[in-house]
PDB file of C-alpha atoms and ligand atoms in Angstrom:
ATOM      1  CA  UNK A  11    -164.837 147.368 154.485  1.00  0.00           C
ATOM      2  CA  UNK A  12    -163.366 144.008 152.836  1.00  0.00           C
ATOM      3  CA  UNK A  13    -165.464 143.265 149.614  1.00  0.00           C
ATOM      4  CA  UNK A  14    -167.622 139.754 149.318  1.00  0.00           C
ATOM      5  CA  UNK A  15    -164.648 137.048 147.711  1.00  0.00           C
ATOM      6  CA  UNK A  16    -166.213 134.742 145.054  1.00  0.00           C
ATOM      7  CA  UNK A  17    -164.247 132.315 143.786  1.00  0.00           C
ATOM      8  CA  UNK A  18    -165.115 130.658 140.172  1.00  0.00           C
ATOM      9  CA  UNK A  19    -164.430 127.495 138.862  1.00  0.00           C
ATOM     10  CA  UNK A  20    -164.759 127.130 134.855  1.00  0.00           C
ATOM     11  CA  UNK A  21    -163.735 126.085 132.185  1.00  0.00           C
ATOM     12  CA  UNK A  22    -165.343 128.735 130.106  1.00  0.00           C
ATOM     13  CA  UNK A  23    -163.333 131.497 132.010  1.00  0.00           C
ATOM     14  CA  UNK A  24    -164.151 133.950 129.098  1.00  0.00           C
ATOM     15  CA  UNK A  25    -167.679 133.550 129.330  1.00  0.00           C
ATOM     16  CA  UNK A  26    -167.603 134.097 132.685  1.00  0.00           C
ATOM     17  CA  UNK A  27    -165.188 137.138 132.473  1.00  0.00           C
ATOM     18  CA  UNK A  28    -167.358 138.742 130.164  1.00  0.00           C
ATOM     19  CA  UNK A  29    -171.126 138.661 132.202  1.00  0.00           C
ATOM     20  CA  UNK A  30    -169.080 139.589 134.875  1.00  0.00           C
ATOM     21  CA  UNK A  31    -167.241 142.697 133.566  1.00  0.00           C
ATOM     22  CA  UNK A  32    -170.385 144.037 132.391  1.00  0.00           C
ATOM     23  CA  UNK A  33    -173.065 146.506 134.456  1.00  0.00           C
ATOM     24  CA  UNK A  34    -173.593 145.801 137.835  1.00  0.00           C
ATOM     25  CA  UNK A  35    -171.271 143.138 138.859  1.00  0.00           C
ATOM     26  CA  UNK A  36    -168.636 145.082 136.185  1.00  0.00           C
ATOM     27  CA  UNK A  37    -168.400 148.064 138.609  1.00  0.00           C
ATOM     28  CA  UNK A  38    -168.870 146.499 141.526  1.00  0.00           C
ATOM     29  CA  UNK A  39    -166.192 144.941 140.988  1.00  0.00           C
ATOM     30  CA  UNK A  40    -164.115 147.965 139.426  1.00  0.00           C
ATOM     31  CA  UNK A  41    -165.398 149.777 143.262  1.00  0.00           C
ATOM     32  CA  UNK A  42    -163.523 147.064 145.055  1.00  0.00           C
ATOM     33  CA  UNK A  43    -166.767 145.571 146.397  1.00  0.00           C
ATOM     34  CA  UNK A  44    -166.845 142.251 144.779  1.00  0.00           C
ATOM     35  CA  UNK A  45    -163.799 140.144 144.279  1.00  0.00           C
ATOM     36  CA  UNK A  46    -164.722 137.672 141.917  1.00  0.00           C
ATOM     37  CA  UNK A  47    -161.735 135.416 140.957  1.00  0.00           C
ATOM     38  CA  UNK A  48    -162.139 133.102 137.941  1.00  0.00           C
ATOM     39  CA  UNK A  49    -160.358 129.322 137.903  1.00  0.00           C
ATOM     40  CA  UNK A  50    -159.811 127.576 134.638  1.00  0.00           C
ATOM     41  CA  UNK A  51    -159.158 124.230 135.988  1.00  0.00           C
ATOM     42  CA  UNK A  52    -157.897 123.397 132.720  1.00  0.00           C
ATOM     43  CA  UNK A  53    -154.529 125.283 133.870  1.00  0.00           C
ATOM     44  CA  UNK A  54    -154.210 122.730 136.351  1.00  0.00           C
ATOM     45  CA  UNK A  55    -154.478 119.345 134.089  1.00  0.00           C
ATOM     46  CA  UNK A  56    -151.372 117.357 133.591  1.00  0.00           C
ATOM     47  CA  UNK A  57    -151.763 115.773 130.572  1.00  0.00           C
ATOM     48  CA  UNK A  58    -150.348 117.427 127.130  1.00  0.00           C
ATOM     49  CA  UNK A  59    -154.434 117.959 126.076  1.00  0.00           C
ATOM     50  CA  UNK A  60    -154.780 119.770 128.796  1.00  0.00           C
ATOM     51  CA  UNK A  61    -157.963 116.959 129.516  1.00  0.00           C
ATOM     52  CA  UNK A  62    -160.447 117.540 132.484  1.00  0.00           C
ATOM     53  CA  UNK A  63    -162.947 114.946 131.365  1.00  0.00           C
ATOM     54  CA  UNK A  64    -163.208 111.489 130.725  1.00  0.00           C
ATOM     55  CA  UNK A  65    -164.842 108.462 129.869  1.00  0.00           C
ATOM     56  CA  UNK A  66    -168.086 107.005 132.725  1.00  0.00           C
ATOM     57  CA  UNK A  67    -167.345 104.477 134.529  1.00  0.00           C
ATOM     58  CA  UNK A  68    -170.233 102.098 133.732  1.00  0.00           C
ATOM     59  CA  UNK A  69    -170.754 103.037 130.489  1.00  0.00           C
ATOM     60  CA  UNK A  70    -172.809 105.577 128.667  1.00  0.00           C
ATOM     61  CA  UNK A  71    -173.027 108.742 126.803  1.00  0.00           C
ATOM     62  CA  UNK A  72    -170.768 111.253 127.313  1.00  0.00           C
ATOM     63  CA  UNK A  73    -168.002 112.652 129.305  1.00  0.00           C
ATOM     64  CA  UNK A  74    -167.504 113.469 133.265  1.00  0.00           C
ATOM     65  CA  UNK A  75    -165.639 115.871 134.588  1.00  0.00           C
ATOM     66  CA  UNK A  76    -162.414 113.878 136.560  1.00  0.00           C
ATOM     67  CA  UNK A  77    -161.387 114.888 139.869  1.00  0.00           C
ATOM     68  CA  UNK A  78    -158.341 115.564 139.883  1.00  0.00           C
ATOM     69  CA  UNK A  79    -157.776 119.457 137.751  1.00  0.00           C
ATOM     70  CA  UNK A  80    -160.833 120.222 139.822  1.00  0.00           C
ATOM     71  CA  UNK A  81    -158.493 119.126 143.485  1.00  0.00           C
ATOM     72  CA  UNK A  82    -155.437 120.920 142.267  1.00  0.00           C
ATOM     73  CA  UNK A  83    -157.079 124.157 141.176  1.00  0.00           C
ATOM     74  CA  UNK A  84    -159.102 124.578 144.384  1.00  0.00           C
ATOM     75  CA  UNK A  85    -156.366 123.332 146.648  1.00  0.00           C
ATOM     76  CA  UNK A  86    -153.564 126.128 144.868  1.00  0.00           C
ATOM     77  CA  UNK A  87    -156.099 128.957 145.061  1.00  0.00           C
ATOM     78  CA  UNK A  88    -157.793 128.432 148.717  1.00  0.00           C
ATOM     79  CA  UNK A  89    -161.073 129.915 147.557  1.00  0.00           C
ATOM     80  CA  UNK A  90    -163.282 131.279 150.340  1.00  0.00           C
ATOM     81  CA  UNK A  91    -165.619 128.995 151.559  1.00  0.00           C
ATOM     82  CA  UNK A  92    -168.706 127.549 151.348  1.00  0.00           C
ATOM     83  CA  UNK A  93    -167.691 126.174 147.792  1.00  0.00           C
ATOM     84  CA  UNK A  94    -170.467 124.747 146.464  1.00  0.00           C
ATOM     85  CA  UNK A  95    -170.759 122.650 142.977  1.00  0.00           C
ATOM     86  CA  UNK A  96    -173.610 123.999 141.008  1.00  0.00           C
ATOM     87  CA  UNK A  97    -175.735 121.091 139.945  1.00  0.00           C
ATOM     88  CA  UNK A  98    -180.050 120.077 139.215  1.00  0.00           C
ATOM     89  CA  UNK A  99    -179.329 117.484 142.273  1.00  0.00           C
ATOM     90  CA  UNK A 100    -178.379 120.316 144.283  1.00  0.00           C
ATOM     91  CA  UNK A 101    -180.190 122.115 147.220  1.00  0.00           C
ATOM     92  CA  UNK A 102    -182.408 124.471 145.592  1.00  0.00           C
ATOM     93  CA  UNK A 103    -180.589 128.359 145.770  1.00  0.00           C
ATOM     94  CA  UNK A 104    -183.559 130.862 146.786  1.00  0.00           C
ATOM     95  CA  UNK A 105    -183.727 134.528 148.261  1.00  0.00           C
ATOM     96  CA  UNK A 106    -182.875 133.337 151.796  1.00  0.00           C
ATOM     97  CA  UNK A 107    -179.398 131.322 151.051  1.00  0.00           C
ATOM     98  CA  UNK A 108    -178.827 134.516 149.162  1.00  0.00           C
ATOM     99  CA  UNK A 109    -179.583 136.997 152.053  1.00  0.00           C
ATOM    100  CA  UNK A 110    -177.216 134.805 154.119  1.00  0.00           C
ATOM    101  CA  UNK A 111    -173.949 134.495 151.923  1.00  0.00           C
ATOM    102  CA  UNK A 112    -173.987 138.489 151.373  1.00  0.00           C
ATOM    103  CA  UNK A 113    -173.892 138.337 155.146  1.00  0.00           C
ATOM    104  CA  UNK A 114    -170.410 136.255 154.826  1.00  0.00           C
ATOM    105  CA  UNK A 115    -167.082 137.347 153.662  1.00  0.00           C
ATOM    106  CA  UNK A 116    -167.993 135.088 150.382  1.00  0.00           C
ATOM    107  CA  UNK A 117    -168.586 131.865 148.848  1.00  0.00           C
ATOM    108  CA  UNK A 118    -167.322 129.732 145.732  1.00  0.00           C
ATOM    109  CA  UNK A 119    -168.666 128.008 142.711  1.00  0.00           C
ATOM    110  CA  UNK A 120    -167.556 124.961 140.552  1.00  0.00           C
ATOM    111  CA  UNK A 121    -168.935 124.862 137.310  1.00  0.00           C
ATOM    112  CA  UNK A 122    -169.613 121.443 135.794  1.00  0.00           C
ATOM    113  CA  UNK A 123    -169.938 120.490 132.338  1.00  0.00           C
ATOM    114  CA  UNK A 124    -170.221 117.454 130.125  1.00  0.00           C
ATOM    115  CA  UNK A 125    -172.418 115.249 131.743  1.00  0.00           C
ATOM    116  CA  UNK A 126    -171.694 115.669 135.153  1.00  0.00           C
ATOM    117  CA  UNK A 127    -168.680 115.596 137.538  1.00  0.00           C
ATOM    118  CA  UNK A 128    -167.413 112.919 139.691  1.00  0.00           C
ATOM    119  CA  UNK A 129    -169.285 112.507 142.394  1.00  0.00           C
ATOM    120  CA  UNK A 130    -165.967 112.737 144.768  1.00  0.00           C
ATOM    121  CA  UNK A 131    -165.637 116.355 143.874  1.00  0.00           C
ATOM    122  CA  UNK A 132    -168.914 117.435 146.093  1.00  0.00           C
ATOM    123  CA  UNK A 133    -168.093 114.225 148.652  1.00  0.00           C
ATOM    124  CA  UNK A 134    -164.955 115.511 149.389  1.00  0.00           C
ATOM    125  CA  UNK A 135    -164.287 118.917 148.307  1.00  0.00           C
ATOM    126  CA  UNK A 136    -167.455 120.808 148.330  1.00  0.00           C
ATOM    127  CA  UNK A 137    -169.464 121.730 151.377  1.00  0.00           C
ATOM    128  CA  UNK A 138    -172.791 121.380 149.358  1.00  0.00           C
ATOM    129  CA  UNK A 139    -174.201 121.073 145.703  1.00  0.00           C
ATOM    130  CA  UNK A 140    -176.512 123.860 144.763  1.00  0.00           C
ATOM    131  CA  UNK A 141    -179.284 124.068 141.986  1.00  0.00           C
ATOM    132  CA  UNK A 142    -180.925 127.270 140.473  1.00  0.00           C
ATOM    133  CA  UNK A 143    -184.331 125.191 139.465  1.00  0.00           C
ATOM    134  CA  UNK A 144    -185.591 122.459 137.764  1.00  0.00           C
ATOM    135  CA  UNK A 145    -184.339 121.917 134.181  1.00  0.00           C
ATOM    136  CA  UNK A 146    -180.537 120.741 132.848  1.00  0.00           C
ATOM    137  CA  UNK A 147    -178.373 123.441 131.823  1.00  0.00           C
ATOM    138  CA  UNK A 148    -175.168 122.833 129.582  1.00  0.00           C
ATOM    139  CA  UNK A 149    -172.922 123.516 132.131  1.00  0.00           C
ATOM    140  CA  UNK A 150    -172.916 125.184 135.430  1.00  0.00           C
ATOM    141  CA  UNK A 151    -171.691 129.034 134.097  1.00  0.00           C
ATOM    142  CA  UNK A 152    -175.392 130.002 132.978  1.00  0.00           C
ATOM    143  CA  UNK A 153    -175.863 129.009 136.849  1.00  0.00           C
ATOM    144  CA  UNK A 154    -172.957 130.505 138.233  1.00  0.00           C
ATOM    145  CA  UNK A 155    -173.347 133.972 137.182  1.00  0.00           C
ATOM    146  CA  UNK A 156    -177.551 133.499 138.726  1.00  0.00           C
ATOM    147  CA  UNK A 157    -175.654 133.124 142.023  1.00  0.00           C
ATOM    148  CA  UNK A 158    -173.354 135.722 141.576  1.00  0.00           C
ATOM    149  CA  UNK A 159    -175.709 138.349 140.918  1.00  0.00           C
ATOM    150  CA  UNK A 160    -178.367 137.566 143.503  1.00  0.00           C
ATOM    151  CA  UNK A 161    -175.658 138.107 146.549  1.00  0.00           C
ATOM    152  CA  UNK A 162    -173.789 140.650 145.198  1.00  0.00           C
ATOM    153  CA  UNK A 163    -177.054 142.668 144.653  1.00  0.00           C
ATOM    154  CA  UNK A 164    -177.181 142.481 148.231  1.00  0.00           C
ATOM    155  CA  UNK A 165    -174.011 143.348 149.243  1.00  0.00           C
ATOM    156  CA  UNK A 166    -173.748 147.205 150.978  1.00  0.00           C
ATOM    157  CA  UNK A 167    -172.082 149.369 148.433  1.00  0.00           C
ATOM    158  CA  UNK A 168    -173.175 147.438 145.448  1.00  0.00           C
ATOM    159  CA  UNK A 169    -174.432 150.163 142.576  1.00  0.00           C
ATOM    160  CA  UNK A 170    -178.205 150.547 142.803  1.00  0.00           C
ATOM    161  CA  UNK A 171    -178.152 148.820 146.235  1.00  0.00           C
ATOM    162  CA  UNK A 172    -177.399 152.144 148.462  1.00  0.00           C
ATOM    163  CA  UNK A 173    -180.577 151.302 151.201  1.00  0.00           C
ATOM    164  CA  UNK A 174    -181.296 148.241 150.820  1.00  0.00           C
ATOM    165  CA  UNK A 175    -184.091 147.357 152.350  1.00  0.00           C
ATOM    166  CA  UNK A 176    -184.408 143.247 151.415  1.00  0.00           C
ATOM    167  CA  UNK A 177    -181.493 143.009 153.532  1.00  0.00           C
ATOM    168  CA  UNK A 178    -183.298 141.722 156.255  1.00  0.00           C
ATOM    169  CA  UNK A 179    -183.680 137.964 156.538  1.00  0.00           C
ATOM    170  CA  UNK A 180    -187.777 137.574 156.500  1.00  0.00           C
ATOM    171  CA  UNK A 181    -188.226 140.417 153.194  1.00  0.00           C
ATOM    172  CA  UNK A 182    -187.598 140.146 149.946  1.00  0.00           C
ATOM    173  CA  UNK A 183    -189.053 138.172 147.149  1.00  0.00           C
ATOM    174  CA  UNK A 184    -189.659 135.158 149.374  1.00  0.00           C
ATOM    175  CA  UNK A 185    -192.612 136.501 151.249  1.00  0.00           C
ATOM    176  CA  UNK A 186    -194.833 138.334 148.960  1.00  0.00           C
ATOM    177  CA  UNK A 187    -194.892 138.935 145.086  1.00  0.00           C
ATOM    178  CA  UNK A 188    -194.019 142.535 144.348  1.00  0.00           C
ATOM    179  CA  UNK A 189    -197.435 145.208 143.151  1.00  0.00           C
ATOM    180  CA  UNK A 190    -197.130 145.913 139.816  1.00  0.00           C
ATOM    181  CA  UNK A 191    -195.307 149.240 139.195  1.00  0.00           C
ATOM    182  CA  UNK A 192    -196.449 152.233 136.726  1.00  0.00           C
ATOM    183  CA  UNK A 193    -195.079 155.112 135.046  1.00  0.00           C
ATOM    184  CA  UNK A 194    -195.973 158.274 132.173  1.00  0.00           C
ATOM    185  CA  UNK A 195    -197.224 158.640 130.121  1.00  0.00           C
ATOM    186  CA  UNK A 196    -200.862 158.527 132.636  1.00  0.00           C
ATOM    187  CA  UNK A 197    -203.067 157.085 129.646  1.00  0.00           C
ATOM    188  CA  UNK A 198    -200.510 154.954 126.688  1.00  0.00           C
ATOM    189  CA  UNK A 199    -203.167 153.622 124.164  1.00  0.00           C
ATOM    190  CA  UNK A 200    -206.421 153.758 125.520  1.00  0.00           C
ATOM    191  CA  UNK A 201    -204.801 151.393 129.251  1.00  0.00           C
ATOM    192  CA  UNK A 202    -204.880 153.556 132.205  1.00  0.00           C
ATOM    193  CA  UNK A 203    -202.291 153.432 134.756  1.00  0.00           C
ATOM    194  CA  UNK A 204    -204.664 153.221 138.248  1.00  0.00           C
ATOM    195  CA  UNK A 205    -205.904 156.486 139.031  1.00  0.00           C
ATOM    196  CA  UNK A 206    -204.662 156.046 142.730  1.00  0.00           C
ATOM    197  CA  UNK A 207    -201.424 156.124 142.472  1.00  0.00           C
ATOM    198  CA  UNK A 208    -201.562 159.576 140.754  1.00  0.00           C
ATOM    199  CA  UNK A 209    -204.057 160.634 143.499  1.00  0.00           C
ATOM    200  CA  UNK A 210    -200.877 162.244 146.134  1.00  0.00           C
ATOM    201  CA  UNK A 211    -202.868 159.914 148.855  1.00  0.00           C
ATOM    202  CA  UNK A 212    -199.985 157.953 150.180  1.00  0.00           C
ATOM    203  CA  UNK A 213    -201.643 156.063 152.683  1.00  0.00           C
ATOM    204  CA  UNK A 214    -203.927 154.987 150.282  1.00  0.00           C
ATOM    205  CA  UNK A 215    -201.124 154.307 147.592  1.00  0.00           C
ATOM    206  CA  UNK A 216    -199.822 152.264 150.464  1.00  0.00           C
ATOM    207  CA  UNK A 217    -202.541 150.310 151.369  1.00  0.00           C
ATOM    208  CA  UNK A 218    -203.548 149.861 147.538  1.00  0.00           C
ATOM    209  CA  UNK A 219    -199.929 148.424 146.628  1.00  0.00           C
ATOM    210  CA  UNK A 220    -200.192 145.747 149.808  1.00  0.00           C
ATOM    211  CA  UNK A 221    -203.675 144.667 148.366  1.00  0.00           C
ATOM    212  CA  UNK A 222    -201.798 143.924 145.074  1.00  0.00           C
ATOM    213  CA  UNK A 223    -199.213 142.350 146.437  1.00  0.00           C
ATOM    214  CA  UNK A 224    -200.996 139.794 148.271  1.00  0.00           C
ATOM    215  CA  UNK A 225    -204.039 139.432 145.658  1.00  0.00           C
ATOM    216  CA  UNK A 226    -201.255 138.178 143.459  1.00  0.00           C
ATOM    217  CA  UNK A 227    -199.432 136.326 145.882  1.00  0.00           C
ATOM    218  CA  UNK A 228    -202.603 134.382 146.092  1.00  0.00           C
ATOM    219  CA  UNK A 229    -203.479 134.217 142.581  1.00  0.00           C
ATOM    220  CA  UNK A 230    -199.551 133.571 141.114  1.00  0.00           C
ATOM    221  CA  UNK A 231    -197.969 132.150 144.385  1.00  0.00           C
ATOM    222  CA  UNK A 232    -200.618 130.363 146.637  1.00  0.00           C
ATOM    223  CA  UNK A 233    -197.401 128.242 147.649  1.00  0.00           C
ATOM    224  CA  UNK A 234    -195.756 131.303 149.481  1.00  0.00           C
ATOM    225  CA  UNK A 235    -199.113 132.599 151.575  1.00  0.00           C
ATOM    226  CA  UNK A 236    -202.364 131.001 152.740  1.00  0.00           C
ATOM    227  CA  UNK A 237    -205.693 132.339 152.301  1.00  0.00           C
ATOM    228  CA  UNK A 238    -206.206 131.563 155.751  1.00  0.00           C
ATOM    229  CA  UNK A 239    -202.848 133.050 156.816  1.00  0.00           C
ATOM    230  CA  UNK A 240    -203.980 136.336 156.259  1.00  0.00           C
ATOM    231  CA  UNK A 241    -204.707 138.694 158.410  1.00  0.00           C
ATOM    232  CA  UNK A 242    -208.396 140.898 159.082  1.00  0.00           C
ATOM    233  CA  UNK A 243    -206.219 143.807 158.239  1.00  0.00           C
ATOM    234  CA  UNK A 244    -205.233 142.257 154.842  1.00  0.00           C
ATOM    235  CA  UNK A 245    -208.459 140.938 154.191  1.00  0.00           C
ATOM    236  CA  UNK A 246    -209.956 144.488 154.578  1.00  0.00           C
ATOM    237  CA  UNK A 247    -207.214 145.759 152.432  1.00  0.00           C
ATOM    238  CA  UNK A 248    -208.799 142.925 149.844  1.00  0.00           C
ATOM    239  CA  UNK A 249    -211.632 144.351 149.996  1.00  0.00           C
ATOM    240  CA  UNK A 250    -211.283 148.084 150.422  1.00  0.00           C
ATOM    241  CA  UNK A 251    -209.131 146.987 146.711  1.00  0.00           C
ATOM    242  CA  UNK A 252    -211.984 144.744 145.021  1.00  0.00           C
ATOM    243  CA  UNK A 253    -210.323 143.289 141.139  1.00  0.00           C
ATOM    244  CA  UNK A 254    -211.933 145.242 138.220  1.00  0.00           C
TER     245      UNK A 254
HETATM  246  C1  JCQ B 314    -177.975 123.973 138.110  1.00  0.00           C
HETATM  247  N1  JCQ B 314    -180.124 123.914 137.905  1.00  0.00           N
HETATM  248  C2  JCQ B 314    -179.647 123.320 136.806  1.00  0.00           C
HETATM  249  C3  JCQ B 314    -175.573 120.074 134.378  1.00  0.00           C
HETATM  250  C4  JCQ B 314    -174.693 118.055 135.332  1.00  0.00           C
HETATM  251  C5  JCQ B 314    -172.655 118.797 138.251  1.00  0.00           C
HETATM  252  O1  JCQ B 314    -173.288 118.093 137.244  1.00  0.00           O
HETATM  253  C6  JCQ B 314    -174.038 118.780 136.314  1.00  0.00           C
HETATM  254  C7  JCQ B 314    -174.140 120.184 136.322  1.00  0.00           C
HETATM  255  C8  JCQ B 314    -174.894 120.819 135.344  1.00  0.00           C
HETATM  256  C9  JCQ B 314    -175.008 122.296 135.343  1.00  0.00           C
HETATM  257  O2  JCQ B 314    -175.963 122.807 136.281  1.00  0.00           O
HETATM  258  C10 JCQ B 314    -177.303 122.780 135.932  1.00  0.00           C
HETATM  259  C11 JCQ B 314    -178.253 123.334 136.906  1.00  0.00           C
HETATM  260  N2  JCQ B 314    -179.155 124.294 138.661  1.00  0.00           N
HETATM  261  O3  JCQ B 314    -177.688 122.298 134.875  1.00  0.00           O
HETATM  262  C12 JCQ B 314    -175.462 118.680 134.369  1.00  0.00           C
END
């Protein structure tokens, strides 16, 4: 089995090196599962300051990245594609888009920093932009390694990922929040993990954890499930389950 190629654009190639030498992507990648490749397109700037910025057009504050390092690195290295630039204008990244590049033989990432990066790099080299959320990072690495680890947690053969049941296009976090989850000691300073889930029942485990899961889906997440989407076997499990 070929591992999942993931080609990254940076740079801040050591900061990237290092999240993704460590833990889970660190062996996954010392397996042979995961093939991440780092790009400094610094190494790829002609100038003798080795520049990959420069001044707005316009006007402004700060600095954009310029196209052409960014060109050169990604035309001498072929990454796998989709590349995507990672970016808050971007199509938001979520559990699905996840699900679908650990499906793939990989994907790449360019990393922006300074203000922003010229606009001609996602026109004309990317196939998309990609976000993570809502706020303004410093640079696209933070991002990056987001990306990273949501597919390759999904990839077969991936430590810790040996069944993998989200692998499956409509589960996973998407659908419905996760019950919360309990361990010893029994009693831990007068809070009582629920007395059913040391009960050996397991249907009634079972049914208790789906009543958590959607009470909190409902509470947390009304977004991702309608109260009127439920069914009148989950609205007797909301009941069999009232809150204390
Ligand atoms: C990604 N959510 C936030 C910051 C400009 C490409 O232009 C820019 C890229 C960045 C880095 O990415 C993010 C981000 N998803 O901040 C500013």
């Amino acid at each position: 089995m070929s591992p999942i190629r993931i080609d990254v654009y940076s740079v801040f190639p050591e900061y990237l090196e290092g999240a993704l030498s460590a833990s889970l992507l660190g062996k996954a990648r010392t397996h042979g599962v995961l093939d991440v490749r780092i790009h400094d397109p610094r190494d790829w700037s002609t100038d003798a300051h080795r520049s990959v910025d420069d001044a707005p057009f316009g006007g402004g504050a700060g600095m954009v990245m310029t196209p052409e390092p960014l060109f050169a690195a990604v035309e001498a290295t072929e990454p796998v594609r989709p590349l995507f630039v990672l970016s808050p204008s971007g199509q938001r990244f979520d559990q699905a888009l996840a699900t679908s590049l650990a499906d793939g033989p990989g994907f790449s990432l360019i990393c922006g920093r300074y203000e922003g990066v010229d606009q001609r790099v996602a026109d004309h080299l990317c196939d998309g932009e990609l976000s993570i959320g809502d706020y303004v990072l410093a640079g696209g690495e933070a991002a990056a390694l987001v990306v990273v680890e949501a597919v390759a947690r999904l990839v077969p053969g991936v430590v810790g990922n040996d069944e993998s049941p989200e692998h499956e296009s409509f589960s996973g976090a998407a659908r419905l929040l996760e019950e919360p989850q309990y361990t010893r000691p029994a009693e831990f300073r007068g809070w009582s993990a629920p007395e059913v889930l040391r009960s050996g029942d397991h249907a009634r485990i079972d049914r208790w954890r789906r009543a958590q899961a959607l009470r909190r889906t409902l509470d947390r997440r009304p977004d991702l499930l309608s109260e009127d989407a439920l069914t009148s076997e989950d609205q007797d499990l909301l009941d069999e389950f009232p809150p204390q």
